[in-house]
Every structure is written in C-alpha cells, then in structure tokens.
Amino acid sequence: MTSEMTSEPTADAARPVRTWAVDDLPALEFDPLLTELLHEEPVARIRLPFAAENEAWLVTRYEDVRAVTSDPRFSRTALLDRMVTGMTGHMVASKAALNYADPPYHTQLRKAVTKTFTGHNAKRLRPMAQASTDRLLDAMEAAGSPADLMRHLHGPLPMSVVCDLLGIPEEDRAELASWPDLILSSGPGPESSRAAKAQIHGYITRLLDRRRAEPQEDLAGELAEALAEGRVSLDEAVSLAMAILISGAHAVRNNSANMVFLLLTRPELMARLRAEPELLPQAVDELLRWIPHRNGVGLPRIATEDVEVGGVLIRAGEAVYASYLAANRDPSVFEDPHEVDFDREGTGHVSFGHGPHHCMGAMLTRMESEVMISTLLRRYPELRLAGPAEETVFQSKGLIRGPKELVVAW
C-alpha cells in the first residue's frame, strides 16, 4: 500500500495529506492505511488516483461514519457539479440514480421500489433461489471435480435472483451477464463502462415498455406502474432498475464468494457451521462485517455548510468520504474487531451503509448468502480448495473485491 505524506495548509490549519493509491491487496487482507488512519488520524486528508489535485476528507471511526452518512448537511447531489479526487476517471452511476440523490427527492425515488424490497418478498424469492442453487450445483457435479464456483454458482445465482426480482426472462439473461463487471471496474476504462451502461439502459427501457403493455408482479412491473402514474421519469425508472441489477448481480457474487473462500481457508469456522447450522444467519452477518468487500471507498459527499466531525472542522464545499470498512473494524465498537467471531452480538455493522443510502437489498443479500453457504455445506462434506489458498486469483482493479476464480474439489 502506497501512502506518501506531504504537509500543506488545509481548511483545518496545516494537516498532512495522504496519497492513497488503493493498490490491489492479497485475497481478503484489510487495507493497512485504513487501519492506520482509524487508530491515528480518524479524520484525515486524502488524494485518490484520479483528480489527485483535489483533496478530500476521509472519516474512519464508526461514530463519525454514521454521523456523516446521516447528516443532511453532507450532500450527494452537490457531487454532480464538482470534480472530486476519486478511484475512477468516470462516473459509475447514472446522474439520475439514487446514489446522487438527497432527501426528500431520494425518499421519493426509493418509494417507487419499496414494495419489492420487503421481508415478504425475500421469503418469496428464497425457494426460487434454492431451486436455482440446486440446479446449478447439479450441473457442476455433472461437469466433475474440481470446478470453479465463480462460474458454476457465485456468478449465475445472484444474476438469477436479481433477474427473478426484475422479471427478466430466461432467454435474455446470458446477454446481461458481463455488463455489471465492465461498469464496476476501474480496469477496462470509461469507454467500456459507458458502452455497457448504454446497453443495459436500452434493454431496461424495452423491458419497462413491455410491462406497461403487459403488467406483471415484479420489480419491472412496479417501476412501469410508477412511470405510468408520473411518480418517476423514464430516466429515473431505468436508473433504479440498473442500480439494482448491477449491484445485485456484482456485489452479491463477489461477497458470497469471499465468504466461501474464508470458510475454506478457516476450517474451524466451516466445522462450526456444519455442527450448528442454526448459527448461519448470525455467522453471515459477522462475515458481512469482517470481509473487506470493496477497494478503497465509495462515493463521497459535499459539505453544504461548515460542520465539525470528530473534532475537525470541515468547511462548506469540501468533499468527505466515509469508510464503512474501517467503521466495521472500530475497536471502540467491536471487541477484537479483526477477529471473526460467530458469537458476536450487539452493535450492528455498516456493510450495507447507513442513513438514507442504506442498501435496499440487504435482506435479499443475506438470504442469497445463506442459501449458497448452507447448500454447499450440506451437499459437500469434503468441500475444499483444489489448490493452495495463495493460488486463488482475486480480481484486479475492481471496485468490489472478490475471487476471479474459486476452484474447489469435493
């Protein structure tokens, strides 16, 4: 991890500025710079690889992260008019998307899809996810051991669930499969990302047209209804569907694979889940807390007025990043935060975000991870990595971390 120190005057007198290269880290290693800042400088100045001449603040403590992400004086909408130092050279999300919205507009957009993201709907989709998992693993067994779980399970299952959610027919799913990876990566570059976004935009527009003509009980139907009633515009409806498709397929794929990789490299954890299957929901939550599921940080916010955070004055107009990863390792909140403890109870993690931008798909994500892990444990008592753990290749230059391949034997 590259971290250079320079001394320059900032809004808070003369504070050091960290140049954060956000290098690829081995497997699930936690970013050492985040650990250092959490303990030594919880409100720090940083420069990221793109637009490095524009500095930003980074908060890492649990209390400060929750404060910044729930305080209306920190705006996502203000980002649209600003050049902020960042991890990519292109805008990943649509300008019409939830990511750049503030309440009350943000609240209005979320209402267009709240019916879909209920506990009832997660329960409704669970048998479908289980049936898809069984079918995928049947095909993997037919192909024989060893096999790549990314190809046979972690890739297709989240895509299948999110397509079931949206109402995307089976015959269209192969066409969609590669697009989320192109969008959520700093590697292929802005041209590939823009082309993939244009293709998804076109596809979802056609899907919403079909739902307006032939309504169905799915997310596309809910969005088409909101569109017909004038509660959202076409751009807003498409951006909502795109965000759900991209994050649902990409993030769940990688994070569920991270969980299985960790269990395969920590046999005592896997043995405990086999012995106590009822522990799985709590274990999944602990894995969500512990796993560093992304590189660097997500989108920042802009201070709309002077605000003090963690004893530091952040001036109006300055950009602020909040690290959920670091907050999940805050020792003032989580005892032995770097340990995986399936008995951990109490304060909740912030892996799904906090405040207005808390992830709508949290219940769905938990459900999918539970289905995948429980099925693997039940079906394969001898499940193991096909080679040494250090030979498992992880993605490079992705915004979300995860194995590129996860080859197992059974």
Coordinates of N, CA, C and O in Angstrom, one line a residue, residues 39 205 208 242 263 283:
H39 N -6.8 4.4 13.8 CA -6.2 4.4 15.1 C -5.5 5.8 15.3 O -5.4 6.2 16.5
T205 N -35.2 -0.1 -20.8 CA -36.2 0.7 -21.4 C -37.2 -0.2 -22.1 O -38.4 0.0 -22.0
L208 N -39.4 -2.2 -19.6 CA -40.5 -1.3 -19.0 C -41.6 -1.1 -20.0 O -42.8 -1.1 -19.6
M242 N -31.3 -0.3 -13.2 CA -29.9 -0.5 -13.4 C -29.1 -0.7 -12.2 O -28.3 -1.6 -12.0
L263 N -14.3 -19.4 4.6 CA -14.6 -20.6 5.3 C -13.7 -21.8 4.8 O -13.3 -22.6 5.6
A283 N -23.8 -15.9 11.6 CA -22.5 -16.0 11.0 C -22.4 -15.2 9.7 O -21.3 -14.5 9.5

